[in-house]
CSV table of C-alpha atoms in Angstrom, one decimal:
chain,number,residue,atom,x,y,z
A,1,MET,CA,35.1,-22.7,17.1
A,2,THR,CA,33.6,-21.1,14.3
A,3,ASP,CA,34.6,-17.5,13.4
A,4,ARG,CA,31.8,-15.2,14.2
A,5,LEU,CA,31.0,-11.6,15.1
A,6,PRO,CA,27.7,-10.1,16.4
A,7,VAL,CA,25.5,-8.2,13.8
A,8,PRO,CA,23.7,-5.0,15.1
A,9,LEU,CA,19.9,-5.9,15.2
A,10,ASP,CA,18.7,-3.4,12.9
A,11,LYS,CA,21.2,-5.0,10.1
A,12,ALA,CA,20.0,-8.4,11.0
A,13,TYR,CA,17.2,-8.7,8.3
A,14,ARG,CA,20.1,-8.2,5.5
A,15,LEU,CA,21.3,-11.9,6.6
A,16,MET,CA,18.1,-13.4,5.0
A,17,ASN,CA,16.9,-10.7,2.9
A,18,HIS,CA,18.3,-12.3,-0.3
A,19,GLY,CA,16.1,-15.7,0.6
A,20,PRO,CA,18.6,-18.2,1.4
A,21,THR,CA,17.6,-21.6,2.4
A,22,VAL,CA,17.9,-22.0,6.3
A,23,LEU,CA,18.5,-24.3,9.0
A,24,VAL,CA,16.3,-24.0,11.9
A,25,SER,CA,17.2,-25.3,15.5
A,26,ALA,CA,15.6,-25.4,19.2
A,27,ARG,CA,16.1,-26.8,22.5
A,28,HIS,CA,14.0,-28.2,25.0
A,29,GLY,CA,15.5,-29.1,28.2
A,30,ASP,CA,18.9,-31.2,27.6
A,31,ALA,CA,17.6,-32.2,24.1
A,32,VAL,CA,18.7,-29.9,20.7
A,33,ASN,CA,17.5,-30.8,17.3
A,34,VAL,CA,18.0,-28.9,13.9
A,35,MET,CA,16.1,-29.0,10.6
A,36,ALA,CA,15.9,-27.2,7.1
A,37,ALA,CA,13.3,-24.8,5.8
A,38,ALA,CA,13.2,-23.4,2.4
A,39,TRP,CA,10.5,-21.3,3.8
A,40,SER,CA,11.5,-18.4,5.7
A,41,MET,CA,11.7,-14.3,5.3
A,42,PRO,CA,12.4,-11.3,7.2
A,43,LEU,CA,9.4,-9.6,8.4
A,44,ASP,CA,10.5,-6.5,9.9
A,45,PHE,CA,13.3,-4.2,10.3
A,46,ALA,CA,13.6,-3.0,13.9
A,47,PRO,CA,12.9,-4.6,16.1
A,48,PRO,CA,13.9,-7.3,13.5
A,49,LYS,CA,11.1,-10.1,13.0
A,50,VAL,CA,11.1,-13.5,11.0
A,51,ALA,CA,9.0,-15.8,9.6
A,52,VAL,CA,9.4,-19.7,9.1
A,53,VAL,CA,7.3,-22.5,8.2
A,54,LEU,CA,7.3,-25.5,10.5
A,55,ASP,CA,5.4,-28.6,9.5
A,56,LYS,CA,3.4,-30.4,12.4
A,57,SER,CA,5.3,-33.4,12.2
A,58,THR,CA,8.7,-31.7,13.4
A,59,LEU,CA,10.6,-32.2,16.4
A,60,THR,CA,11.7,-28.8,16.4
A,61,ARG,CA,8.4,-27.4,16.0
A,62,THR,CA,7.5,-29.2,19.3
A,63,MET,CA,10.8,-27.7,21.0
A,64,VAL,CA,9.8,-24.3,19.5
A,65,GLU,CA,6.5,-24.6,21.1
A,66,ALA,CA,7.8,-25.5,24.3
A,67,SER,CA,10.7,-23.4,24.8
A,68,GLY,CA,9.4,-20.2,23.0
A,69,GLU,CA,12.8,-20.1,21.2
A,70,PHE,CA,14.4,-21.1,17.7
A,71,ALA,CA,17.4,-19.8,15.7
A,72,LEU,CA,17.9,-19.6,12.0
A,73,MET,CA,21.1,-20.3,10.4
A,74,VAL,CA,22.5,-19.5,6.8
A,75,PRO,CA,24.5,-22.5,5.7
A,76,SER,CA,27.0,-22.4,3.0
A,77,ARG,CA,27.4,-24.7,0.0
A,78,GLU,CA,29.9,-26.9,2.1
A,79,LEU,CA,26.8,-27.6,4.2
A,80,ALA,CA,24.4,-28.4,1.4
A,81,GLN,CA,24.7,-32.2,2.1
A,82,LEU,CA,24.1,-31.8,5.9
A,83,THR,CA,21.2,-29.4,5.1
A,84,LEU,CA,19.9,-32.5,3.2
A,85,GLN,CA,20.6,-34.7,5.8
A,86,VAL,CA,19.0,-32.8,8.9
A,87,GLY,CA,16.1,-32.1,6.4
A,88,SER,CA,15.3,-35.7,5.8
A,89,THR,CA,15.8,-37.3,9.1
A,90,SER,CA,13.7,-36.7,12.4
A,91,GLY,CA,15.2,-35.7,15.7
A,92,ARG,CA,12.6,-38.3,17.1
A,93,GLU,CA,14.8,-41.1,15.7
A,94,VAL,CA,18.7,-39.8,15.5
A,95,ASP,CA,20.6,-37.2,17.3
A,96,LYS,CA,21.4,-35.2,14.1
A,97,PHE,CA,24.5,-33.4,15.8
A,98,ALA,CA,25.8,-36.7,16.7
A,99,ALA,CA,24.8,-38.7,13.7
A,100,PHE,CA,26.3,-36.3,11.2
A,101,GLY,CA,29.1,-35.2,13.0
A,102,ALA,CA,27.9,-31.4,13.6
A,103,GLY,CA,29.4,-29.2,16.1
A,104,TYR,CA,27.3,-26.3,17.7
A,105,TRP,CA,27.5,-23.5,20.3
A,106,THR,CA,24.9,-22.4,22.6
A,107,GLY,CA,23.3,-19.1,21.8
A,108,GLU,CA,23.9,-16.0,24.4
A,109,GLN,CA,20.3,-14.7,24.2
A,110,THR,CA,18.5,-18.3,23.7
A,111,GLY,CA,19.3,-21.9,24.3
A,112,ALA,CA,19.2,-22.6,20.6
A,113,PRO,CA,22.0,-24.8,19.2
A,114,LEU,CA,23.9,-22.7,16.9
A,115,LEU,CA,25.6,-25.0,14.1
A,116,ASP,CA,29.4,-24.6,13.5
A,117,GLY,CA,30.4,-23.5,9.8
A,118,CYS,CA,27.1,-21.6,8.9
A,119,LEU,CA,27.4,-18.3,7.3
A,120,ALA,CA,25.1,-16.5,10.0
A,121,TRP,CA,22.9,-17.2,12.8
A,122,LEU,CA,19.7,-15.3,14.1
A,123,GLU,CA,18.4,-16.2,17.7
A,124,CYS,CA,14.7,-15.7,18.0
A,125,ARG,CA,12.0,-15.4,20.5
A,126,LEU,CA,8.5,-17.0,19.6
A,127,LEU,CA,5.7,-14.4,19.0
A,128,PRO,CA,3.1,-16.8,19.7
A,129,GLU,CA,0.3,-16.6,17.4
A,130,PRO,CA,-1.4,-20.0,18.1
A,131,HIS,CA,-4.2,-19.3,14.9
A,132,ILE,CA,-1.5,-19.2,12.3
A,133,GLN,CA,0.6,-21.8,13.6
A,134,ASP,CA,-2.1,-24.3,13.8
A,135,THR,CA,-3.8,-23.3,10.5
A,136,TYR,CA,-0.8,-22.6,8.2
A,137,ASP,CA,2.3,-24.0,10.4
A,138,LEU,CA,3.7,-20.5,10.1
A,139,PHE,CA,5.8,-19.3,13.1
A,140,LEU,CA,7.0,-15.8,13.8
A,141,GLY,CA,9.8,-14.6,15.6
A,142,GLN,CA,11.7,-11.5,17.2
A,143,VAL,CA,15.1,-11.7,16.4
A,144,VAL,CA,17.3,-11.2,19.7
A,145,ALA,CA,20.8,-11.7,18.5
A,146,ALA,CA,22.4,-12.2,15.4
A,147,TRP,CA,25.9,-13.3,14.3
A,148,ALA,CA,27.8,-13.7,11.1
A,149,ASP,CA,31.4,-15.0,9.7
A,150,PRO,CA,33.0,-12.0,9.5
A,151,ALA,CA,34.7,-13.6,6.5
A,152,VAL,CA,31.3,-13.0,4.5
A,153,PHE,CA,29.3,-10.4,6.3
A,154,ARG,CA,31.0,-7.5,8.1
A,155,ASP,CA,30.1,-3.7,8.6
A,156,GLY,CA,26.5,-4.6,7.9
A,157,HIS,CA,27.1,-5.9,4.3
A,158,TRP,CA,27.9,-9.1,2.5
A,159,VAL,CA,31.2,-9.5,1.1
A,160,THR,CA,31.2,-12.6,-0.9
A,161,THR,CA,33.9,-13.4,-3.1
A,162,ASP,CA,33.8,-15.4,-6.5
A,163,GLY,CA,35.4,-18.7,-5.0
A,164,GLY,CA,34.2,-17.7,-1.3
A,165,PRO,CA,31.4,-19.4,0.8
A,166,LYS,CA,27.8,-18.7,-0.6
A,167,SER,CA,24.6,-19.2,0.7
A,168,ILE,CA,22.4,-21.8,-1.0
A,169,HIS,CA,19.0,-21.6,-2.1
A,170,TYR,CA,16.9,-24.9,-2.4
A,171,VAL,CA,14.4,-25.9,-5.2
A,172,ALA,CA,13.6,-29.7,-4.8
A,173,GLY,CA,14.9,-33.1,-5.1
A,174,GLY,CA,18.3,-32.4,-3.8
A,175,HIS,CA,18.5,-29.5,-6.6
A,176,PHE,CA,20.0,-26.2,-5.2
A,177,PHE,CA,21.4,-22.9,-6.6
A,178,GLU,CA,24.5,-21.1,-5.1
A,179,LEU,CA,24.2,-17.6,-4.6
A,180,GLY,CA,25.5,-15.8,-7.8
A,181,GLU,CA,27.2,-12.4,-8.6
A,182,ALA,CA,26.7,-9.2,-6.6
A,183,PHE,CA,25.5,-6.2,-8.9
A,184,GLU,CA,24.2,-2.5,-8.0
A,185,ALA,CA,21.2,-1.2,-9.5
A,186,SER,CA,20.2,2.5,-9.3
A,187,ALA,CA,16.4,3.7,-9.5
A,188,GLN,CA,17.8,7.1,-9.5
A,189,LEU,CA,15.6,7.3,-6.8
A,190,PRO,CA,15.6,6.7,-3.3
A,191,GLU,CA,16.1,3.1,-2.1
A,192,PRO,CA,13.1,0.5,-2.4
A,193,SER,CA,11.5,-1.4,0.3
A,194,ASN,CA,8.3,-3.0,1.3
A,195,ASN,CA,7.0,0.5,2.6
A,196,ALA,CA,7.0,2.1,-1.2
A,197,GLY,CA,4.5,0.9,-3.3
B,1,MET,CA,4.1,-10.4,-25.5
B,2,THR,CA,6.0,-12.5,-23.0
B,3,ASP,CA,6.4,-15.9,-23.7
B,4,ARG,CA,4.6,-18.0,-20.9
B,5,LEU,CA,3.4,-21.2,-20.0
B,6,PRO,CA,1.2,-22.7,-17.4
B,7,VAL,CA,2.7,-24.2,-14.4
B,8,PRO,CA,0.8,-27.1,-12.7
B,9,LEU,CA,-0.3,-25.8,-9.4
B,10,ASP,CA,1.8,-28.5,-7.4
B,11,LYS,CA,4.9,-27.2,-9.0
B,12,ALA,CA,4.1,-23.7,-8.4
B,13,TYR,CA,6.0,-23.4,-5.1
B,14,ARG,CA,9.5,-24.0,-7.1
B,15,LEU,CA,9.0,-20.9,-8.8
B,16,MET,CA,9.7,-19.3,-5.3
B,17,ASN,CA,11.1,-21.8,-3.3
B,18,HIS,CA,14.8,-20.3,-4.0
B,19,GLY,CA,14.1,-16.9,-2.6
B,20,PRO,CA,14.0,-14.6,-5.1
B,21,THR,CA,13.0,-11.1,-4.7
B,22,VAL,CA,9.4,-10.6,-6.4
B,23,LEU,CA,7.1,-8.1,-7.8
B,24,VAL,CA,3.4,-7.7,-6.2
B,25,SER,CA,0.7,-6.5,-8.5
B,26,ALA,CA,-3.1,-5.8,-8.0
B,27,ARG,CA,-6.0,-4.4,-9.6
B,28,HIS,CA,-9.0,-2.6,-8.3
B,29,GLY,CA,-11.6,-1.4,-10.6
B,30,ASP,CA,-9.7,0.1,-13.6
B,31,ALA,CA,-6.6,1.0,-11.5
B,32,VAL,CA,-3.7,-1.3,-11.3
B,33,ASN,CA,-0.3,-1.0,-9.4
B,34,VAL,CA,2.9,-2.8,-9.0
B,35,MET,CA,5.6,-3.0,-6.2
B,36,ALA,CA,8.6,-4.7,-5.0
B,37,ALA,CA,8.8,-7.0,-2.1
B,38,ALA,CA,12.1,-8.7,-1.0
B,39,TRP,CA,10.2,-10.5,2.0
B,40,SER,CA,7.8,-13.4,0.2
B,41,MET,CA,7.9,-17.1,0.5
B,42,PRO,CA,5.9,-20.4,-0.2
B,43,LEU,CA,3.8,-21.5,2.5
B,44,ASP,CA,2.3,-24.8,1.1
B,45,PHE,CA,2.5,-27.2,-1.6
B,46,ALA,CA,-0.7,-28.4,-2.6
B,47,PRO,CA,-3.1,-26.0,-2.6
B,48,PRO,CA,0.1,-23.9,-3.1
B,49,LYS,CA,0.0,-20.9,-0.8
B,50,VAL,CA,2.3,-17.9,-0.4
B,51,ALA,CA,3.2,-15.3,2.4
B,52,VAL,CA,4.3,-11.8,1.6
B,53,VAL,CA,4.9,-8.5,3.5
B,54,LEU,CA,3.0,-5.5,2.4
B,55,ASP,CA,3.7,-2.3,4.4
B,56,LYS,CA,0.6,-0.1,5.4
B,57,SER,CA,1.6,2.9,3.5
B,58,THR,CA,1.5,1.1,0.1
B,59,LEU,CA,-1.5,1.3,-2.7
B,60,THR,CA,-1.0,-2.1,-3.7
B,61,ARG,CA,-1.8,-3.4,-0.1
B,62,THR,CA,-5.0,-1.2,-0.3
B,63,MET,CA,-5.9,-2.9,-3.8
B,64,VAL,CA,-5.3,-6.3,-2.3
B,65,GLU,CA,-7.4,-5.8,0.5
B,66,ALA,CA,-10.2,-4.3,-1.9
B,67,SER,CA,-10.1,-6.9,-4.4
B,68,GLY,CA,-9.0,-10.2,-2.4
B,69,GLU,CA,-6.5,-10.8,-5.3
B,70,PHE,CA,-3.0,-10.2,-6.2
B,71,ALA,CA,-0.1,-11.6,-8.1
B,72,LEU,CA,3.6,-12.3,-7.3
B,73,MET,CA,6.2,-12.3,-10.2
B,74,VAL,CA,9.9,-13.4,-10.4
B,75,PRO,CA,11.7,-10.3,-12.4
B,76,SER,CA,15.0,-11.1,-14.0
B,77,ARG,CA,18.5,-9.2,-13.7
B,78,GLU,CA,17.0,-7.2,-16.8
B,79,LEU,CA,14.4,-5.9,-14.4
B,80,ALA,CA,16.4,-4.8,-11.7
B,81,GLN,CA,16.2,-1.0,-12.1
B,82,LEU,CA,12.5,-1.4,-13.0
B,83,THR,CA,12.4,-3.7,-9.6
B,84,LEU,CA,13.8,-0.7,-7.7
B,85,GLN,CA,11.9,2.1,-9.6
B,86,VAL,CA,8.6,0.4,-8.7
B,87,GLY,CA,9.7,-0.3,-5.1
B,88,SER,CA,10.6,3.3,-4.5
B,89,THR,CA,7.5,5.2,-6.0
B,90,SER,CA,4.2,5.2,-4.9
B,91,GLY,CA,1.1,4.3,-7.1
B,92,ARG,CA,-0.5,7.0,-5.4
B,93,GLU,CA,1.6,9.5,-7.2
B,94,VAL,CA,2.4,7.9,-10.4
B,95,ASP,CA,1.0,5.5,-12.9
B,96,LYS,CA,3.9,3.2,-12.8
B,97,PHE,CA,3.5,1.2,-15.7
B,98,ALA,CA,3.0,3.9,-17.9
B,99,ALA,CA,5.8,6.1,-16.0
B,100,PHE,CA,8.5,3.0,-16.5
B,101,GLY,CA,7.3,2.1,-19.7
B,102,ALA,CA,6.1,-1.4,-18.3
B,103,GLY,CA,3.8,-3.7,-20.2
B,104,TYR,CA,1.2,-6.1,-18.7
B,105,TRP,CA,-1.1,-8.8,-19.5
B,106,THR,CA,-4.0,-9.4,-17.0
B,107,GLY,CA,-4.2,-12.8,-15.1
B,108,GLU,CA,-6.8,-15.4,-16.2
B,109,GLN,CA,-7.9,-16.4,-12.7
B,110,THR,CA,-7.5,-13.0,-11.3
B,111,GLY,CA,-7.7,-9.3,-12.4
B,112,ALA,CA,-4.1,-8.8,-11.5
B,113,PRO,CA,-1.8,-7.1,-14.2
B,114,LEU,CA,1.2,-9.6,-15.1
B,115,LEU,CA,4.4,-7.6,-15.9
B,116,ASP,CA,6.0,-8.5,-19.1
B,117,GLY,CA,9.3,-10.1,-19.1
B,118,CYS,CA,9.3,-11.6,-15.6
B,119,LEU,CA,10.5,-15.2,-15.3
B,120,ALA,CA,7.3,-16.4,-13.6
B,121,TRP,CA,4.2,-15.3,-12.4
B,122,LEU,CA,1.8,-16.5,-9.6
B,123,GLU,CA,-1.9,-15.2,-9.4
B,124,CYS,CA,-3.0,-15.4,-5.7
B,125,ARG,CA,-6.5,-15.2,-3.9
B,126,LEU,CA,-5.8,-13.6,-0.5
B,127,LEU,CA,-6.7,-15.7,2.4
B,128,PRO,CA,-8.1,-13.0,4.7
B,129,GLU,CA,-6.1,-13.1,8.2
B,130,PRO,CA,-7.2,-9.7,9.5
B,131,HIS,CA,-5.2,-10.0,12.8
B,132,ILE,CA,-1.6,-10.6,10.7
B,133,GLN,CA,-2.4,-8.3,8.3
B,134,ASP,CA,-2.8,-5.5,11.1
B,135,THR,CA,-0.2,-6.5,13.4
B,136,TYR,CA,2.7,-7.7,11.1
B,137,ASP,CA,1.6,-6.5,7.5
B,138,LEU,CA,1.6,-10.0,6.7
B,139,PHE,CA,-0.5,-11.3,3.8
B,140,LEU,CA,-1.4,-15.0,3.0
B,141,GLY,CA,-2.7,-16.1,-0.4
B,142,GLN,CA,-3.4,-19.2,-2.2
B,143,VAL,CA,-2.1,-19.6,-5.8
B,144,VAL,CA,-4.8,-20.1,-8.3
B,145,ALA,CA,-2.6,-20.1,-11.5
B,146,ALA,CA,1.0,-19.9,-12.4
B,147,TRP,CA,3.0,-19.4,-15.3
B,148,ALA,CA,6.8,-19.3,-16.5
B,149,ASP,CA,9.0,-18.4,-19.3
B,150,PRO,CA,9.5,-21.8,-20.7
B,151,ALA,CA,13.0,-20.5,-21.5
B,152,VAL,CA,13.9,-20.7,-17.6
B,153,PHE,CA,11.5,-23.1,-16.4
B,154,ARG,CA,9.5,-25.9,-17.8
B,155,ASP,CA,8.4,-29.6,-17.0
B,156,GLY,CA,8.5,-28.4,-13.2
B,157,HIS,CA,12.1,-27.5,-13.3
B,158,TRP,CA,14.4,-24.3,-13.5
B,159,VAL,CA,16.5,-24.7,-16.7
B,160,THR,CA,18.9,-21.7,-16.0
B,161,THR,CA,21.9,-21.5,-18.2
B,162,ASP,CA,25.1,-19.8,-17.7
B,163,GLY,CA,24.6,-16.5,-19.8
B,164,GLY,CA,20.8,-16.7,-19.6
B,165,PRO,CA,18.2,-15.0,-17.4
B,166,LYS,CA,18.2,-15.3,-13.5
B,167,SER,CA,16.1,-14.6,-10.8
B,168,ILE,CA,17.5,-11.7,-8.4
B,169,HIS,CA,17.9,-11.4,-4.9
B,170,TYR,CA,17.9,-8.2,-3.0
B,171,VAL,CA,19.9,-7.1,-0.1
B,172,ALA,CA,19.7,-3.4,0.5
B,173,GLY,CA,20.6,0.0,-0.9
B,174,GLY,CA,20.3,-1.0,-4.6
B,175,HIS,CA,22.6,-4.0,-3.7
B,176,PHE,CA,21.7,-7.5,-5.4
B,177,PHE,CA,22.9,-10.8,-6.2
B,178,GLU,CA,22.1,-12.7,-9.1
B,179,LEU,CA,21.3,-16.3,-8.8
B,180,GLY,CA,24.3,-18.5,-9.4
B,181,GLU,CA,25.5,-22.1,-10.4
B,182,ALA,CA,22.9,-24.9,-10.1
B,183,PHE,CA,24.1,-28.0,-8.2
B,184,GLU,CA,22.9,-31.3,-6.8
B,185,ALA,CA,23.3,-32.8,-3.3
B,186,SER,CA,22.6,-36.2,-2.0
B,187,ALA,CA,21.5,-37.0,1.7
B,188,GLN,CA,21.5,-40.7,0.5
B,189,LEU,CA,18.4,-40.4,2.1
B,190,PRO,CA,14.7,-39.3,1.0
B,191,GLU,CA,14.3,-35.6,-0.2
B,192,PRO,CA,14.3,-33.0,2.7
B,193,SER,CA,11.1,-30.6,3.1
B,194,ASN,CA,9.8,-28.5,5.8
B,195,ASN,CA,7.8,-31.8,7.0
B,196,ALA,CA,10.9,-33.6,8.3
B,197,GLY,CA,12.9,-32.5,11.5
């Protein structure tokens, strides 16, 4: 079983705020699937919301539309190859969890499969917006439960260490960056956000 | 003058694919402004599109709505303090470029001010979607020109070095991560994307 603790919903945005590549999973009936998505972001603090791009060809998208639920997950570098594998195969052709030997647990607020070994998991309910889903492949969700591995995120903060697990940040063609050094900056002013400017 | 080269539009998504915190700028008439946004992502490859969250309170948003144009920029760690400063002050109260001693050049395809010293710049035309702008503060744009510092991005690839400039990835409360080590992974399969899964 993967080590995990609940993350308060008002801190859930911090699991994705730094822009990691994520995995997206969904369930429909007995079927489960998982894919990779470099294109996701937080959309609001409280209640927390997220946005993610899901191409029309994906089985995951079909399941999200049918079930109204999905999960976003933050993989570590140890899962980089799996991230490529689930991102380059279709759930229409293979049972990815079985094919790649990936375990999962089922969400507590959704039926979405939550992949073992991730750094963080966000269970989401689809906020249906058919026009932008159809036009831009853009899906919005409200986060209804969030979890993190307490080795890397606890008390609302990332606690990554030099040799420890890190999120991954995909560019293209199998090329990733690992998350680097933490640092503090000060504006000598109140903290920044998307609501000042 | 900042060192910069044009980036082919079909490679522009790579400037943001790894999830950096960005700056957002806009012009309306003679007025220019810049803010910070941790919440942005690519939305399409070709033509390249982007998504960014702009709070209702921001002057930048007012300028984007009025001009139909904006720019996203990728700051380096050297600009982390400036990122906090422009993210925690309002252009309604101060001329941020003057107040923080920040230079800029004007976009070639838009009038947006492009901040000196960034790693990359994406000039965008707003794709008006009033419903999601009003409901979610979510703004979409088509990238009409892209630029990068050839010291860090050239021939369509990031070429960051150990001691060299890196993008920054904001969490909260003045806490950032710097981008870390580059690495390659292989699925022994075709390359992943948001369109397989």
